[in-house]
Short mmCIF file of C-alpha atoms in Angstrom, two decimals:
data_model
loop_
_atom_site.label_atom_id
_atom_site.label_comp_id
_atom_site.label_asym_id
_atom_site.label_seq_id
_atom_site.Cartn_x
_atom_site.Cartn_y
_atom_site.Cartn_z
CA UNK A 100 -7.68 -9.16 6.52
CA UNK A 101 -5.32 -7.45 4.33
CA UNK A 102 -6.69 -6.61 0.75
CA UNK A 103 -4.42 -5.11 -1.68
CA UNK A 104 -4.94 -2.96 -4.82
CA UNK A 105 -2.48 -1.85 -7.51
CA UNK A 106 -2.13 1.65 -9.08
CA UNK A 107 -4.16 2.48 -12.10
CA UNK A 108 -1.41 5.19 -13.08
CA UNK A 109 1.87 6.35 -11.76
CA UNK A 110 4.56 8.86 -13.00
CA UNK A 111 7.51 10.96 -12.02
CA UNK A 112 7.49 14.74 -12.71
CA UNK A 113 10.96 16.37 -12.95
CA UNK A 114 11.60 19.97 -12.34
CA UNK A 115 14.62 19.94 -14.52
CA UNK A 116 12.86 18.87 -17.68
CA UNK A 117 9.47 20.58 -17.01
CA UNK A 118 7.43 19.01 -19.87
CA UNK A 119 8.86 15.43 -19.82
CA UNK A 120 6.38 12.65 -19.10
CA UNK A 121 7.27 9.48 -17.63
CA UNK A 122 3.96 7.66 -17.47
CA UNK A 123 5.23 4.19 -18.57
CA UNK A 124 8.73 4.18 -17.01
CA UNK A 125 9.71 1.31 -15.03
CA UNK A 126 11.02 3.38 -12.21
CA UNK A 127 9.49 6.17 -9.90
CA UNK A 128 11.97 8.72 -8.40
CA UNK A 129 12.14 11.24 -5.66
CA UNK A 130 15.26 13.35 -6.22
CA UNK A 131 16.90 16.60 -5.49
CA UNK A 132 19.88 18.00 -7.59
CA UNK A 133 21.85 21.13 -7.21
CA UNK A 134 23.33 22.55 -10.50
CA UNK A 135 25.75 25.32 -10.07
CA UNK A 136 25.41 27.35 -6.92
CA UNK A 137 21.69 28.20 -7.01
CA UNK A 138 19.76 26.13 -9.48
CA UNK A 139 17.72 23.46 -7.41
CA UNK A 140 15.65 20.82 -9.33
CA UNK A 141 13.50 18.27 -7.61
CA UNK A 142 11.29 15.39 -8.74
CA UNK A 143 8.08 14.02 -7.29
CA UNK A 144 6.01 10.96 -7.62
CA UNK A 145 2.23 10.76 -8.56
CA UNK A 146 0.18 7.56 -7.98
CA UNK A 147 -3.47 6.94 -8.49
CA UNK A 148 -5.42 3.90 -7.29
CA UNK A 149 -9.10 3.08 -8.21
CA UNK A 150 -10.76 3.05 -4.79
CA UNK A 151 -14.16 2.93 -6.02
CA UNK A 152 -14.56 -0.89 -5.14
CA UNK A 153 -13.12 -0.21 -1.68
CA UNK A 154 -15.80 2.45 -1.23
CA UNK A 155 -18.35 -0.07 -2.19
CA UNK A 156 -17.21 -2.68 0.09
CA UNK A 157 -16.97 -0.23 3.12
CA UNK A 158 -20.64 0.82 2.39
CA UNK A 159 -21.75 -2.79 2.04
CA UNK A 160 -19.97 -3.63 5.28
CA UNK A 161 -17.55 -6.00 3.62
CA UNK A 162 -14.60 -3.86 4.64
CA UNK A 163 -14.72 -2.34 8.11
CA UNK A 164 -15.06 1.44 8.48
CA UNK A 165 -12.22 1.49 10.76
CA UNK A 166 -9.85 0.00 8.20
CA UNK A 167 -6.21 1.35 8.02
CA UNK A 168 -4.74 2.10 4.53
CA UNK A 169 -1.08 1.76 3.74
CA UNK A 170 0.85 2.81 0.76
CA UNK A 171 3.80 0.59 -0.09
CA UNK A 172 6.58 1.23 -2.54
CA UNK A 173 9.68 -0.98 -2.92
CA UNK A 174 13.05 0.89 -3.41
CA UNK A 175 15.15 -0.16 -6.56
CA UNK A 176 18.14 2.31 -6.03
CA UNK A 177 19.37 4.75 -3.42
CA UNK A 178 21.88 7.45 -3.90
CA UNK A 179 23.27 9.82 -1.39
CA UNK A 180 20.24 9.71 0.88
CA UNK A 181 20.68 11.41 4.30
CA UNK A 182 20.89 9.07 7.24
CA UNK A 183 17.70 10.54 8.40
CA UNK A 184 14.94 11.97 6.11
CA UNK A 185 11.10 12.11 5.80
CA UNK A 186 8.91 11.33 2.80
CA UNK A 187 5.70 13.35 2.54
CA UNK A 188 2.36 12.22 0.90
CA UNK A 189 -0.69 14.47 -0.02
CA UNK A 190 -3.87 14.14 -1.92
CA UNK A 191 -3.44 15.66 -5.42
CA UNK A 192 -6.02 18.53 -5.99
CA UNK A 193 -6.65 18.16 -9.73
CA UNK A 194 -6.89 15.67 -12.63
CA UNK A 195 -3.81 14.48 -14.57
CA UNK A 196 -3.19 12.35 -17.52
CA UNK A 197 -0.67 9.39 -17.21
CA UNK A 198 0.89 9.51 -20.75
CA UNK A 199 3.06 7.14 -22.39
CA UNK A 200 6.51 8.66 -21.85
CA UNK A 201 9.76 7.27 -20.42
CA UNK A 202 12.69 9.19 -18.85
CA UNK A 203 15.17 8.23 -21.68
CA UNK A 204 12.91 8.88 -24.61
CA UNK A 205 14.79 11.12 -27.17
CA UNK A 206 12.86 13.31 -28.23
CA UNK A 207 11.15 13.63 -24.94
CA UNK A 208 7.53 12.39 -24.82
CA UNK A 209 5.05 15.10 -23.73
CA UNK A 210 1.67 13.53 -23.95
CA UNK A 211 0.92 13.26 -20.19
CA UNK A 212 1.73 14.72 -16.84
CA UNK A 213 4.85 16.56 -16.23
CA UNK A 214 6.29 19.15 -13.81
CA UNK A 215 4.70 22.13 -15.62
CA UNK A 216 1.58 20.27 -17.03
CA UNK A 217 -1.28 18.22 -16.01
CA UNK A 218 -1.69 16.64 -19.20
CA UNK A 219 -0.63 16.94 -22.92
CA UNK A 220 1.82 19.74 -23.28
CA UNK A 221 -0.03 21.16 -26.41
CA UNK A 222 -3.22 21.64 -24.20
CA UNK A 223 -1.25 24.06 -21.99
CA UNK A 224 -3.18 22.68 -19.02
CA UNK A 225 -0.78 24.00 -16.25
CA UNK A 226 -0.82 22.76 -12.66
CA UNK A 227 -1.74 26.33 -11.55
CA UNK A 228 0.90 26.83 -9.04
CA UNK A 229 1.58 30.63 -8.51
CA UNK A 230 4.28 32.44 -6.64
CA UNK A 231 1.61 33.48 -3.99
CA UNK A 232 2.21 31.57 -0.87
CA UNK A 233 -0.51 30.07 1.35
CA UNK A 234 -2.53 28.46 -1.36
CA UNK A 235 -6.34 28.86 -2.42
CA UNK A 236 -8.89 28.47 0.37
CA UNK A 237 -12.09 26.56 0.15
CA UNK A 238 -15.16 25.82 2.23
CA UNK A 239 -17.47 22.83 1.97
CA UNK A 240 -20.98 23.63 0.71
CA UNK A 241 -23.45 21.03 2.15
CA UNK A 242 -26.15 21.91 -0.51
CA UNK A 243 -24.03 21.30 -3.59
CA UNK A 244 -21.76 18.83 -1.68
CA UNK A 245 -18.67 20.48 -3.13
CA UNK A 246 -15.76 22.67 -2.39
CA UNK A 247 -16.31 26.35 -3.22
CA UNK A 248 -14.30 29.58 -2.91
CA UNK A 249 -13.96 30.38 1.00
CA UNK A 250 -15.28 33.85 0.39
CA UNK A 251 -18.67 32.73 -0.88
CA UNK A 252 -20.18 30.93 2.10
CA UNK A 253 -19.72 30.59 5.80
CA UNK A 254 -19.09 26.85 6.16
CA UNK A 255 -17.67 24.77 8.92
CA UNK A 256 -15.28 22.70 6.94
CA UNK A 257 -12.13 24.37 5.36
CA UNK A 258 -9.27 23.29 3.12
CA UNK A 259 -6.72 24.76 0.84
CA UNK A 260 -4.98 23.88 -2.47
CA UNK A 261 -1.24 24.56 -2.53
CA UNK A 262 1.92 23.70 -4.19
CA UNK A 263 5.77 24.42 -4.19
CA UNK A 264 8.69 24.85 -6.50
CA UNK A 265 12.15 26.03 -6.54
CA UNK A 266 13.50 26.78 -9.88
CA UNK A 267 10.67 26.05 -12.47
CA UNK A 268 7.03 26.96 -11.78
CA UNK A 269 4.95 23.71 -11.40
CA UNK A 270 5.49 20.46 -9.50
CA UNK A 271 1.84 19.60 -8.90
CA UNK A 272 -0.92 20.85 -6.42
CA UNK A 273 -2.39 19.28 -3.47
CA UNK A 274 -5.12 19.63 -0.72
CA UNK A 275 -4.11 20.63 2.76
CA UNK A 276 -6.31 20.33 5.87
CA UNK A 277 -5.92 18.98 9.22
CA UNK A 278 -4.82 15.27 8.66
CA UNK A 279 -4.10 15.70 4.89
CA UNK A 280 -0.34 15.42 5.26
CA UNK A 281 0.83 11.78 5.77
CA UNK A 282 4.66 10.97 6.38
CA UNK A 283 7.11 8.31 6.94
CA UNK A 284 10.42 9.11 8.63
CA UNK A 285 13.55 7.11 8.04
CA UNK A 286 16.62 6.73 10.43
CA UNK A 287 19.40 4.41 9.11
CA UNK A 288 16.88 2.42 7.21
CA UNK A 289 16.18 1.02 3.87
CA UNK A 290 14.34 3.31 1.49
CA UNK A 291 11.13 1.06 1.17
CA UNK A 292 7.93 2.86 1.99
CA UNK A 293 5.14 1.59 3.96
CA UNK A 294 3.17 4.66 5.06
CA UNK A 295 -0.18 5.05 6.89
CA UNK A 296 -2.35 7.01 4.48
CA UNK A 297 -5.61 6.41 6.20
CA UNK A 298 -6.50 10.14 6.60
CA UNK A 299 -6.24 10.68 2.83
CA UNK A 300 -8.13 7.62 1.74
CA UNK A 301 -10.91 8.23 4.04
CA UNK A 302 -11.31 11.64 2.62
CA UNK A 303 -11.88 9.97 -0.72
CA UNK A 304 -14.43 7.37 0.31
CA UNK A 305 -16.47 8.66 3.24
CA UNK A 306 -17.94 11.57 4.93
CA UNK A 307 -18.77 15.10 4.54
CA UNK A 308 -16.13 17.32 2.81
CA UNK A 309 -14.77 14.34 0.70
CA UNK A 310 -12.32 14.97 -2.09
CA UNK A 311 -12.27 13.62 -5.60
CA UNK A 312 -9.62 10.90 -5.74
CA UNK A 313 -6.79 12.31 -7.94
CA UNK A 314 -4.15 10.14 -6.41
CA UNK A 315 -1.25 10.84 -4.18
CA UNK A 316 1.84 13.13 -4.72
CA UNK A 317 4.92 12.06 -2.91
CA UNK A 318 7.85 14.46 -2.14
CA UNK A 319 10.88 14.98 0.02
CA UNK A 320 10.72 17.55 2.84
CA UNK A 321 11.15 21.18 2.03
CA UNK A 322 14.58 20.94 3.84
CA UNK A 323 15.88 18.54 1.30
CA UNK A 324 14.30 20.08 -1.60
CA UNK A 325 15.85 23.45 -0.83
CA UNK A 326 19.28 21.95 0.28
CA UNK A 327 22.57 22.49 -1.32
CA UNK A 328 23.32 18.80 -1.37
CA UNK A 329 24.53 17.98 -4.84
CA UNK A 330 22.41 14.96 -5.63
CA UNK A 331 19.76 13.01 -3.73
CA UNK A 332 17.97 10.03 -5.43
CA UNK A 333 15.45 7.53 -4.24
CA UNK A 334 14.10 5.26 -6.92
CA UNK A 335 11.11 2.76 -6.72
CA UNK A 336 9.63 0.05 -8.85
CA UNK A 337 6.74 1.44 -10.93
CA UNK A 338 3.53 -0.37 -11.94
CA UNK A 339 5.26 -0.73 -15.41
CA UNK A 340 8.20 -2.49 -13.97
CA UNK A 341 6.90 -5.94 -14.84
CA UNK A 342 8.10 -7.32 -11.41
CA UNK A 343 6.44 -8.40 -8.23
CA UNK A 344 7.64 -5.17 -6.58
CA UNK A 345 5.12 -2.92 -7.98
CA UNK A 346 3.58 -0.21 -5.79
CA UNK A 347 0.37 -1.37 -3.66
CA UNK A 348 -2.27 0.01 -1.37
CA UNK A 349 -3.12 -2.37 1.46
CA UNK A 350 -6.46 -2.32 3.27
CA UNK A 351 -5.93 -3.66 6.85
CA UNK A 352 -8.73 -4.52 9.23
CA UNK A 353 -9.54 -7.35 11.78
CA UNK A 354 -11.92 -9.80 10.44
CA UNK A 355 -11.07 -12.56 12.91
CA UNK A 356 -13.49 -14.30 15.09
CA UNK A 357 -12.38 -16.84 17.68
CA UNK A 358 -14.99 -19.53 18.90
CA UNK A 359 -13.35 -22.76 19.68
CA UNK A 360 -16.54 -24.83 20.54
CA UNK A 361 -15.41 -28.14 22.13
CA UNK A 362 -11.92 -28.07 20.56
CA UNK A 363 -8.63 -28.12 22.62
CA UNK A 364 -5.68 -25.93 22.20
CA UNK A 365 -2.74 -27.60 20.88
CA UNK A 366 0.29 -28.30 23.01
CA UNK A 367 2.72 -25.64 21.67
CA UNK A 368 5.74 -27.92 21.54
CA UNK A 369 3.76 -30.95 20.15
CA UNK A 370 2.06 -29.44 17.06
CA UNK A 371 1.83 -30.16 13.37
CA UNK A 372 0.04 -27.72 10.98
CA UNK A 373 -1.25 -28.59 7.40
CA UNK A 374 -3.31 -26.26 5.20
CA UNK A 375 -6.35 -27.27 3.04
CA UNK A 376 -5.09 -25.36 -0.07
CA UNK A 377 -6.27 -25.80 -3.66
CA UNK A 378 -3.43 -25.88 -6.23
CA UNK A 379 -4.93 -22.94 -8.21
CA UNK A 380 -7.40 -20.18 -7.47
CA UNK A 381 -9.02 -17.72 -9.72
CA UNK A 382 -8.15 -14.09 -9.13
CA UNK A 383 -11.89 -13.50 -8.75
CA UNK A 384 -12.32 -15.96 -5.78
CA UNK A 385 -12.75 -15.00 -2.04
CA UNK A 386 -11.95 -17.95 -0.15
CA UNK A 387 -11.61 -19.48 3.30
CA UNK A 388 -8.56 -21.52 3.98
CA UNK A 389 -8.67 -24.09 6.57
CA UNK A 390 -5.80 -25.19 8.89
CA UNK A 391 -5.58 -28.63 10.29
CA UNK A 392 -3.88 -28.71 13.70
CA UNK A 393 -2.81 -32.07 15.08
CA UNK A 394 -0.39 -33.42 17.68
CA UNK A 395 2.90 -34.31 16.39
CA UNK A 396 3.26 -37.23 18.93
CA UNK A 397 -0.38 -38.16 19.82
CA UNK A 398 -1.12 -39.77 23.24
CA UNK A 399 -1.96 -43.32 22.64
CA UNK A 400 -5.58 -44.35 23.43
CA UNK A 401 -7.89 -47.10 22.37
CA UNK A 402 -9.87 -45.59 19.47
CA UNK A 403 -11.36 -46.65 16.14
CA UNK A 404 -10.21 -43.50 14.47
CA UNK A 405 -6.88 -42.19 13.27
CA UNK A 406 -5.23 -39.95 15.77
CA UNK A 407 -4.72 -37.41 13.07
CA UNK A 408 -8.42 -36.90 12.68
CA UNK A 409 -8.53 -35.04 16.05
CA UNK A 410 -8.20 -31.43 15.30
CA UNK A 411 -6.95 -28.85 17.69
CA UNK A 412 -6.61 -25.08 17.52
CA UNK A 413 -3.75 -22.90 17.50
CA UNK A 414 -3.19 -20.08 20.14
CA UNK A 415 -5.27 -16.92 19.78
CA UNK A 416 -2.03 -14.98 18.73
CA UNK A 417 -1.52 -16.60 15.59
CA UNK A 418 -1.09 -15.19 12.07
CA UNK A 419 -0.41 -15.92 8.51
CA UNK A 420 1.97 -14.55 6.02
CA UNK A 421 1.83 -14.70 2.11
CA UNK A 422 5.17 -14.59 0.12
CA UNK A 423 5.88 -14.77 -3.53
CA UNK A 424 7.15 -18.32 -4.23
CA UNK A 425 9.83 -17.15 -6.55
CA UNK A 426 11.31 -14.14 -5.14
CA UNK A 427 10.35 -14.56 -1.44
CA UNK A 428 8.88 -11.02 -1.46
CA UNK A 429 6.46 -10.67 1.44
CA UNK A 430 3.06 -9.87 -0.04
CA UNK A 431 0.91 -9.98 3.11
CA UNK A 432 3.12 -9.75 6.25
CA UNK A 433 2.45 -11.13 9.72
CA UNK A 434 0.26 -8.41 11.29
CA UNK A 435 -1.54 -8.22 14.47
CA UNK A 436 -4.62 -6.83 12.99
CA UNK A 437 -4.72 -7.87 9.34
CA UNK A 438 -3.60 -11.51 9.35
CA UNK A 439 -4.96 -12.78 12.57
CA UNK A 440 -6.06 -16.40 12.30
CA UNK A 441 -9.82 -17.16 13.04
CA UNK A 442 -11.42 -20.19 14.73
CA UNK A 443 -14.69 -21.90 14.88
CA UNK A 444 -15.98 -25.28 16.07
CA UNK A 445 -14.20 -27.11 13.02
CA UNK A 446 -10.84 -25.47 13.59
CA UNK A 447 -8.61 -22.54 12.49
CA UNK A 448 -8.95 -20.71 9.10
CA UNK A 449 -8.34 -17.42 7.47
CA UNK A 450 -9.72 -15.75 4.41
CA UNK A 451 -8.18 -14.47 1.33
CA UNK A 452 -9.37 -12.23 -1.57
CA UNK A 453 -7.35 -13.50 -4.46
CA UNK A 454 -7.49 -10.35 -6.56
CA UNK A 455 -4.90 -9.04 -3.88
CA UNK A 456 -2.34 -11.06 -5.71
CA UNK A 457 -0.78 -10.66 -9.04
CA UNK A 458 -2.12 -13.58 -11.43
CA UNK A 459 -0.18 -16.30 -12.91
CA UNK A 460 2.24 -16.45 -10.09
CA UNK A 461 2.81 -19.05 -7.25
CA UNK A 462 2.58 -17.94 -3.59
CA UNK A 463 3.90 -19.57 -0.38
CA UNK A 464 1.93 -19.40 3.07
CA UNK A 465 3.55 -19.32 6.42
CA UNK A 466 1.88 -19.63 9.91
CA UNK A 467 3.12 -18.17 13.25
CA UNK A 468 1.97 -18.73 16.61
CA UNK A 469 2.93 -16.89 19.81
CA UNK A 470 2.56 -17.65 23.46
CA UNK A 471 3.78 -15.89 26.68
CA UNK A 472 2.85 -12.54 25.39
CA UNK A 473 4.93 -13.04 22.09
CA UNK A 474 8.14 -14.03 23.98
CA UNK A 475 7.81 -17.65 22.60
CA UNK A 476 6.86 -18.10 18.92
CA UNK A 477 6.95 -20.81 16.23
CA UNK A 478 6.86 -20.56 12.45
CA UNK A 479 5.26 -23.38 10.44
CA UNK A 480 6.87 -23.22 6.83
CA UNK A 481 6.13 -26.48 5.12
CA UNK A 482 5.91 -25.66 1.60
CA UNK A 483 2.31 -24.58 1.49
CA UNK A 484 1.92 -23.25 -2.15
CA UNK A 485 -0.90 -22.02 -4.35
CA UNK A 486 -1.25 -20.33 -7.58
CA UNK A 487 -3.57 -17.39 -8.72
CA UNK A 488 -4.77 -17.66 -12.29
CA UNK A 489 -6.56 -15.09 -14.41
#
């Protein structure tokens, strides 16, 4: 299963314009700029997802405790990016207010998060980044179930809060501990992000020493942020872009079962696939989609039934993919863990949670089967469409 949620808030914070809020901008931007010979200005990205429903579903056993979590952002513009670079993600260590600003507003909007402030500028709620390196150290108190000053108790779990800047104090603060840093490295690749952030999300939803979910902060490496390169810019579509390319958090786990009963596997080169799809699904539905698998050229026998009522099953290495019907954007990719097709005595099927999809749009389903260890594959793309409505 691949279940998807969308950001509740996202914004870019700019070192060059320390109090500028971009809470409703259509673009998120990671950037580095050198002005003159010494003034270095960076921007970072904040995103916050409501993971409370995921926590409830994990506790209820609806989502596997072994699920993986992936942060996805779609690049909209790339300028002067190095051929090889790394993007870092950390859990934000304090609350922040999204605001209503945009980068191009004049005068600048200052009613939400910025490089210098967590919230409205007039509240003077600073990020709390100091020039002292090494951060602030905390220990987990099992009695109060909270993080306290490391000098107060002798705990066994340790974490720190840190931050960094180059020209202007601020830039966010984030937790650091073993596993807090998530990365994605690029080498001659597109700027799209698909980053494994499992270690961070698990710290929000499970276990001792958990952190309050204040979202992710994304940044370039210190090497880029401190470089003498004139301009580096990597822009992404935001949740306010009114496109299909908005940021996503994917929850990926294997929910497949494979019990064929008395069914026979379909001959790989003689197969026809059809899906039992409704034209429209409510975004609140959780549905099981059946797959009818038949022989393309049935062997003739004496029978009182249609050949096409005899159902077969696809190979165990079979997967589904969901695309936006208008843009062909892949929403759920073929995935060896998350989009495996199941089987029972009635045939193949897979499950979808419709709130994974943006409503009032049409989607297309593709099916892929593999044999010989993946050396031979076949994709069924026969215009299987459905719509998700509010």
